[in-house]
Short mmCIF file of C-alpha atoms and ligand atoms in Angstrom, two decimals:
data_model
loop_
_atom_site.label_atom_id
_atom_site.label_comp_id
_atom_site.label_asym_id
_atom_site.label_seq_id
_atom_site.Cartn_x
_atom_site.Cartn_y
_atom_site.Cartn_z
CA UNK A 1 4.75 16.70 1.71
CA UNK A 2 2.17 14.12 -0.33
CA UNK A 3 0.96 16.26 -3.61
CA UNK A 4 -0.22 13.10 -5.43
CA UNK A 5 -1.74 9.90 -4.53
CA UNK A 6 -1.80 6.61 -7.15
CA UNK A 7 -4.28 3.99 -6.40
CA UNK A 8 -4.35 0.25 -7.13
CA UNK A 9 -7.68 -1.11 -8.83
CA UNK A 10 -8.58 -4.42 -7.46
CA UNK A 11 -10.04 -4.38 -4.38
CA UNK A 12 -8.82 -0.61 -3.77
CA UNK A 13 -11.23 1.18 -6.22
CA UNK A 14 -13.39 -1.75 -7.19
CA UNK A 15 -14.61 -5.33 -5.35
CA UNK A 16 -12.99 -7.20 -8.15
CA UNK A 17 -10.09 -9.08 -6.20
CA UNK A 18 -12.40 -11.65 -4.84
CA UNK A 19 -14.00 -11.71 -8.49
CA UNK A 20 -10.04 -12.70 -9.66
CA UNK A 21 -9.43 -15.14 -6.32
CA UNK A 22 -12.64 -16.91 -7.52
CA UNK A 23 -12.08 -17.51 -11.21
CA UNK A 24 -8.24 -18.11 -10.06
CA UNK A 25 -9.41 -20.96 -7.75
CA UNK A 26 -11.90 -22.45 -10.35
CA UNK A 27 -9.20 -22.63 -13.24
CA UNK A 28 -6.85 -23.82 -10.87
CA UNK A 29 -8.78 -26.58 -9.09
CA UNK A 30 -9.54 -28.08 -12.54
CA UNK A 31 -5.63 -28.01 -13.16
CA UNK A 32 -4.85 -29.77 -9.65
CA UNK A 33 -7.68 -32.28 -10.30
CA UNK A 34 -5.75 -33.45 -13.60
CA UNK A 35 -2.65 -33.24 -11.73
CA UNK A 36 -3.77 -35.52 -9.06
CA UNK A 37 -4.91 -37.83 -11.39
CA UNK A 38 -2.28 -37.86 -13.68
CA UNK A 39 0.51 -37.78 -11.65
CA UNK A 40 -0.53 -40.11 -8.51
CA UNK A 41 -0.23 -37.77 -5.98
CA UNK A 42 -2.99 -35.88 -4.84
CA UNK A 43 -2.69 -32.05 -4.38
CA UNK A 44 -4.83 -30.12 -2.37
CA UNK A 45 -7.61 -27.56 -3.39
CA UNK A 46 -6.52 -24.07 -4.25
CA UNK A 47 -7.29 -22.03 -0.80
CA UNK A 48 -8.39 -18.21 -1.68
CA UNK A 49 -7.57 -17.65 2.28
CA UNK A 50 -4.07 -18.31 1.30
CA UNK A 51 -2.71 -18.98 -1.49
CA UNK A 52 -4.35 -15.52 -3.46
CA UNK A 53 -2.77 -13.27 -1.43
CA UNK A 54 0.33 -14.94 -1.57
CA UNK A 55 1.14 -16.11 -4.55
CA UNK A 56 -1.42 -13.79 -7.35
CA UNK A 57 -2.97 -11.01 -5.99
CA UNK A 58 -1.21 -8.05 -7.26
CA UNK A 59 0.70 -9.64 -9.32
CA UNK A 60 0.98 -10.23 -13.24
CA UNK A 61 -1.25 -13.06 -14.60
CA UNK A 62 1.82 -15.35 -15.76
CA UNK A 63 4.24 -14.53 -12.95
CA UNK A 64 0.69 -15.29 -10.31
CA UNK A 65 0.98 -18.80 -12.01
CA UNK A 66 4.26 -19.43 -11.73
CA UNK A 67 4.56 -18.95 -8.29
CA UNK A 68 1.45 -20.35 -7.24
CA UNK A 69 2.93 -23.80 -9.48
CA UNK A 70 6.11 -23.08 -7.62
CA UNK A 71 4.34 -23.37 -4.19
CA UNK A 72 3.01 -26.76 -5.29
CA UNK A 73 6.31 -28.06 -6.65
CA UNK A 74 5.15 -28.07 -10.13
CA UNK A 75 6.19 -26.66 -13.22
CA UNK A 76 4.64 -26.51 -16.80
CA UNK A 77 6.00 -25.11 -20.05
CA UNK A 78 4.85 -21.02 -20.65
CA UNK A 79 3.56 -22.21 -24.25
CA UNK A 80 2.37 -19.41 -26.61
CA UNK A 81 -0.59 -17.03 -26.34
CA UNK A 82 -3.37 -18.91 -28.14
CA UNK A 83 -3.13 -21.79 -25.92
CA UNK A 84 -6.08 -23.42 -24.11
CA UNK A 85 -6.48 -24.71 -20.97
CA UNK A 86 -6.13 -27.91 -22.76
CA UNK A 87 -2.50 -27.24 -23.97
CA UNK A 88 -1.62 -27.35 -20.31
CA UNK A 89 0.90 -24.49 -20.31
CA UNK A 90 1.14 -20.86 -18.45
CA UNK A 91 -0.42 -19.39 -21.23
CA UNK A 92 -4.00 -21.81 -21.67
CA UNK A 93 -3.94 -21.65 -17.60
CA UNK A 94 -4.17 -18.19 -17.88
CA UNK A 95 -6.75 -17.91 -20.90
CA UNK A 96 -8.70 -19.99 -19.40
CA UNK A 97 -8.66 -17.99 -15.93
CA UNK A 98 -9.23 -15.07 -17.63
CA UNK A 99 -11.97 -16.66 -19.67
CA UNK A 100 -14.25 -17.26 -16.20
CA UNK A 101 -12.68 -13.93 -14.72
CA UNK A 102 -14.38 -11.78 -17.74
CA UNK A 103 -17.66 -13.78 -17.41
CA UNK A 104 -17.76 -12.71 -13.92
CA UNK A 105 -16.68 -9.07 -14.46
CA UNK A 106 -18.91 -8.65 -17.15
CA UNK A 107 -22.11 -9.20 -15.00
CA UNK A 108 -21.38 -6.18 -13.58
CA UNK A 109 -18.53 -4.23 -10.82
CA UNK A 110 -19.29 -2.70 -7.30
CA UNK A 111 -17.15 -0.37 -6.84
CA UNK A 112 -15.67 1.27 -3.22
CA UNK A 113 -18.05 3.92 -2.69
CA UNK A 114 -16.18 5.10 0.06
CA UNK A 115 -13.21 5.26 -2.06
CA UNK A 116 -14.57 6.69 -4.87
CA UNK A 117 -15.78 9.67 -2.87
CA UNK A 118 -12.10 10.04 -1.18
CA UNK A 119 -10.72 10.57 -4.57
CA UNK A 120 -13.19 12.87 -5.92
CA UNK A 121 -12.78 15.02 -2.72
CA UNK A 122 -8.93 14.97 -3.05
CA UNK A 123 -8.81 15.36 -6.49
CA UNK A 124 -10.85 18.92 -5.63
CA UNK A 125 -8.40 19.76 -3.02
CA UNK A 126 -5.67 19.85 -6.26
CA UNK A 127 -3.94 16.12 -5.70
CA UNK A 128 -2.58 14.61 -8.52
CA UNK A 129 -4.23 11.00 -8.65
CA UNK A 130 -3.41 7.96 -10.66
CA UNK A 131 -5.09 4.88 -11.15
CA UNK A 132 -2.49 1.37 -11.54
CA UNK A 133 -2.84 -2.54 -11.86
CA UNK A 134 -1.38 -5.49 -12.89
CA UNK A 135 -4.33 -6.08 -14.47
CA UNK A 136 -5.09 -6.39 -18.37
CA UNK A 137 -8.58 -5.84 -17.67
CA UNK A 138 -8.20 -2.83 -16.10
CA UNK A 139 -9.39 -0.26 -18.82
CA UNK A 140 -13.13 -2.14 -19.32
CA UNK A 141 -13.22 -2.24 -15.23
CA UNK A 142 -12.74 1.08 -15.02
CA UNK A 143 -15.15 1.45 -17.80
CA UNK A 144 -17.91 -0.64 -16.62
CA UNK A 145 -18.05 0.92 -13.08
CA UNK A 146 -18.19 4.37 -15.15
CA UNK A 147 -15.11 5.58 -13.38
CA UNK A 148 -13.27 6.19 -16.84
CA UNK A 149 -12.47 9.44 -16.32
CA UNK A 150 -11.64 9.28 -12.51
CA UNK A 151 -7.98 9.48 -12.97
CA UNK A 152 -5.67 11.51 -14.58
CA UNK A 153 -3.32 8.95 -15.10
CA UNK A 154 -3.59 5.45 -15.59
CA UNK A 155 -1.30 2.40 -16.10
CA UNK A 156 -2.51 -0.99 -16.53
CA UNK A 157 -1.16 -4.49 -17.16
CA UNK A 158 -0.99 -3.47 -20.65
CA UNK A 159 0.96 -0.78 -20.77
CA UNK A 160 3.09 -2.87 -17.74
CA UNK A 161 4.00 -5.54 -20.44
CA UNK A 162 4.48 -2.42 -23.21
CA UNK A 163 7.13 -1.00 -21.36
CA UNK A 164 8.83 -4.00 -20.24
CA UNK A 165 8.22 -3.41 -16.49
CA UNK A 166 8.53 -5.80 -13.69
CA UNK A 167 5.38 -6.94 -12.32
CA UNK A 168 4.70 -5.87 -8.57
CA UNK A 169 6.86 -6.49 -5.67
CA UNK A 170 8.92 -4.72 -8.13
CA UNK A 171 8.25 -0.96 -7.93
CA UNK A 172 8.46 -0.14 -11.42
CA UNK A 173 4.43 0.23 -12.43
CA UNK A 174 4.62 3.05 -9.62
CA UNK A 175 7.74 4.79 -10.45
CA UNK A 176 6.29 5.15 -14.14
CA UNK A 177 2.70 6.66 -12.49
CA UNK A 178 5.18 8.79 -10.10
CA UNK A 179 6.68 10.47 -13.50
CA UNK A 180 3.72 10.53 -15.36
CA UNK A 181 2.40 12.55 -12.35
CA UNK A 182 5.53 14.74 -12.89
CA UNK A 183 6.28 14.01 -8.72
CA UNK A 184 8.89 12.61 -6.88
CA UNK A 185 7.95 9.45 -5.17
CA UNK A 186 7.96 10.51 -1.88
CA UNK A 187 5.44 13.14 -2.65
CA UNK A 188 3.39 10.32 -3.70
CA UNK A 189 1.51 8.20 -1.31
CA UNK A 190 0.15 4.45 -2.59
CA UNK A 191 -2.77 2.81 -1.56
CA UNK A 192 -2.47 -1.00 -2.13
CA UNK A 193 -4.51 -3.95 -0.77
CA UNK A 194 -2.19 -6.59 -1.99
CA UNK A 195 0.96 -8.12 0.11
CA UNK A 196 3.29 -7.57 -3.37
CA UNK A 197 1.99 -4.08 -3.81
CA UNK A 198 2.81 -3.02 -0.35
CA UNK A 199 6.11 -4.11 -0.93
CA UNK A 200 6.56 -2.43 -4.21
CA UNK A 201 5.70 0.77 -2.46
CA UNK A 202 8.14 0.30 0.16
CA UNK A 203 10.95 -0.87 -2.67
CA UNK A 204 10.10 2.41 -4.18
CA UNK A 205 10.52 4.61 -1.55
CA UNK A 206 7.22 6.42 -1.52
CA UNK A 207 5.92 8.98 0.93
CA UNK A 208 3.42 7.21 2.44
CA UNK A 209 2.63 3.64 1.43
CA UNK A 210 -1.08 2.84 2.58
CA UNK A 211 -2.26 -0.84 3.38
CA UNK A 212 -6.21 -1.05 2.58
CA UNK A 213 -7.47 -4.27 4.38
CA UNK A 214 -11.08 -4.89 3.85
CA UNK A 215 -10.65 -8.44 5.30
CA UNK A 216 -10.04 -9.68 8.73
CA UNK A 217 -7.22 -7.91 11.44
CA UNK A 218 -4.63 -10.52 10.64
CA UNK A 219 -4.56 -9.39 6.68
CA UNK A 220 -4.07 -5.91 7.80
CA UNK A 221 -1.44 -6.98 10.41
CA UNK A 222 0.84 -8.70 7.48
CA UNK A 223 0.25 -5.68 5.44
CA UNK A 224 2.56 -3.81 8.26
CA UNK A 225 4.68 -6.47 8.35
CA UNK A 226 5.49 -6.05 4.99
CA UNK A 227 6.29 -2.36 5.69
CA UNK A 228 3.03 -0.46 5.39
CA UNK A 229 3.07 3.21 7.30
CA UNK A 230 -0.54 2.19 7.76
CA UNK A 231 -3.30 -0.28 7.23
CA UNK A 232 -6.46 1.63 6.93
CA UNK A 233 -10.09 -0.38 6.43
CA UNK A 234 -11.68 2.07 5.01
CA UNK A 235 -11.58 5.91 3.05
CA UNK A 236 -10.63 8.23 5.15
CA UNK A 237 -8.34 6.82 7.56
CA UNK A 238 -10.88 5.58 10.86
CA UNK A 239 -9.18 7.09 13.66
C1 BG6 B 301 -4.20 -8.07 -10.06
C2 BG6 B 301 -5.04 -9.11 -9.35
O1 BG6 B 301 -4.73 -6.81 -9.84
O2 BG6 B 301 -4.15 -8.32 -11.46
C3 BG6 B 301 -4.58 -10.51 -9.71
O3 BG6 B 301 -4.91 -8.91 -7.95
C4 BG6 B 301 -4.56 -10.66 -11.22
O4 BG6 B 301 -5.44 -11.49 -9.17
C5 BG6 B 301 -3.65 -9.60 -11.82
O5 BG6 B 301 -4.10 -11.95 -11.55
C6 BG6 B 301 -3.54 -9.70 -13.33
O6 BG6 B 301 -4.81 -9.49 -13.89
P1 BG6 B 301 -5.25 -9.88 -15.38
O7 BG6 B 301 -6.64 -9.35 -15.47
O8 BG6 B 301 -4.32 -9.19 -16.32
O9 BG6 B 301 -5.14 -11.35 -15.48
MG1 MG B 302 -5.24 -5.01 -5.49
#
């Protein structure tokens, strides 16, 4: 039976995935706009519809670029850390996307109230609950939407790169929450809004892995294509 339930952040706990899809499409437009005009052949606008949920959402920052260059047919060097958009690697793109991301975030994060009730509910019924991302920013998230001390564990995109684990549809960021929770997995249900986190549930074999579609009926409908038990659209489960 499910003893312990592990959350993702973005757009789970907190409305920050369209905050990420937004600064994603604004670094990203810039970059096709160059490409067009550098290369001759003009490349279509980064569609949040689409190509988030496919290619970044859930996903590590420089593994989200990668594929999303992939899709396109284009490929740039990964450079080092401290490059800038203007260096025109994997590393500037993703400064730079983090650069308008953090100006977003910063303004201020609305979180899931309906969520955030769920947990605090469950959490008094005795489930173990962990908080995970991909996300780097995941710690000052948590922190501005005063949820700090929601979870009892929590593993970020941090700790992710730390320990050397594979970014989400690999199921390694919840097999470490699953033994930080001291459970097996499938005593652990997931909750996951993004296509590669559903899928890193399922490769993981946990008890219950939990679709959360806040978007139209055809977003939830991949979700169970992708092997969700169930696609909920909001805390509890509407029956
Ligand atoms: C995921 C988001 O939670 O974290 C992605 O869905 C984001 O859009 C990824 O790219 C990595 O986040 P960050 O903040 O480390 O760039
Ligand atoms: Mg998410």
């Amino acid at each position: 039976h499910i003893r312990a339930l592990i959350f993702d952040l973005d757009g789970v706990v907190t409305q920050t995935a369209k905050l990420h899809a937004a600064a994603w499409k604004k670094m990203f437009d810039e970059f096709l706009q160059n490409a067009t005009q550098n290369t001759g052949k003009s490349q279509a606008p980064f569609n949040i519809e689409n190509d988030y949920p496919r290619y970044l959402d859930g996903i590590s920052r420089t593994e989200g670029i990668r594929n999303f260059l992939a899709s396109r047919n284009l490929k740039i060097p990964l450079g080092k850390p401290e490059d800038t958009f203007e260096n025109q690697t994997i590393w500037g793109l993703g400064n730079q996307k983090n650069a308008y991301y953090q100006e977003i975030m910063r303004q201020g994060v609305d979180v899931y109230e309906d969520t955030v009730a769920w947990i605090k509910q469950k959490r008094a019924e005795g489930f173990r609950i962990a908080i995970i991302s991909a996300s780097k920013n995941c710690r000052e998230v948590l922190r501005i939407a005063g949820l700090e001390t929601l979870f009892e564990v929590q593993l970020d995109g941090i700790e992710a790169e730390n320990r050397l684990l594979k970014t989400k549809p690999e199921p390694d960021i919840f097999l470490e929450a699953a033994k930080a929770l001291n459970v097996q997995t499938t005593e652990a249900a997931v909750f996951e809004d993004a296509r590669a986190g559903v899928q890193a549930g399922k490769a993981g074999k946990f008890g219950l892995v939990v679709g959360v579609n806040r978007k139209d009926a055809s977003a939830g409908k991949e979700l169970l294509e992708l092997g969700a038990d169930l696609v909920i659209t909001q805390f509890p489960a509407d029956e």
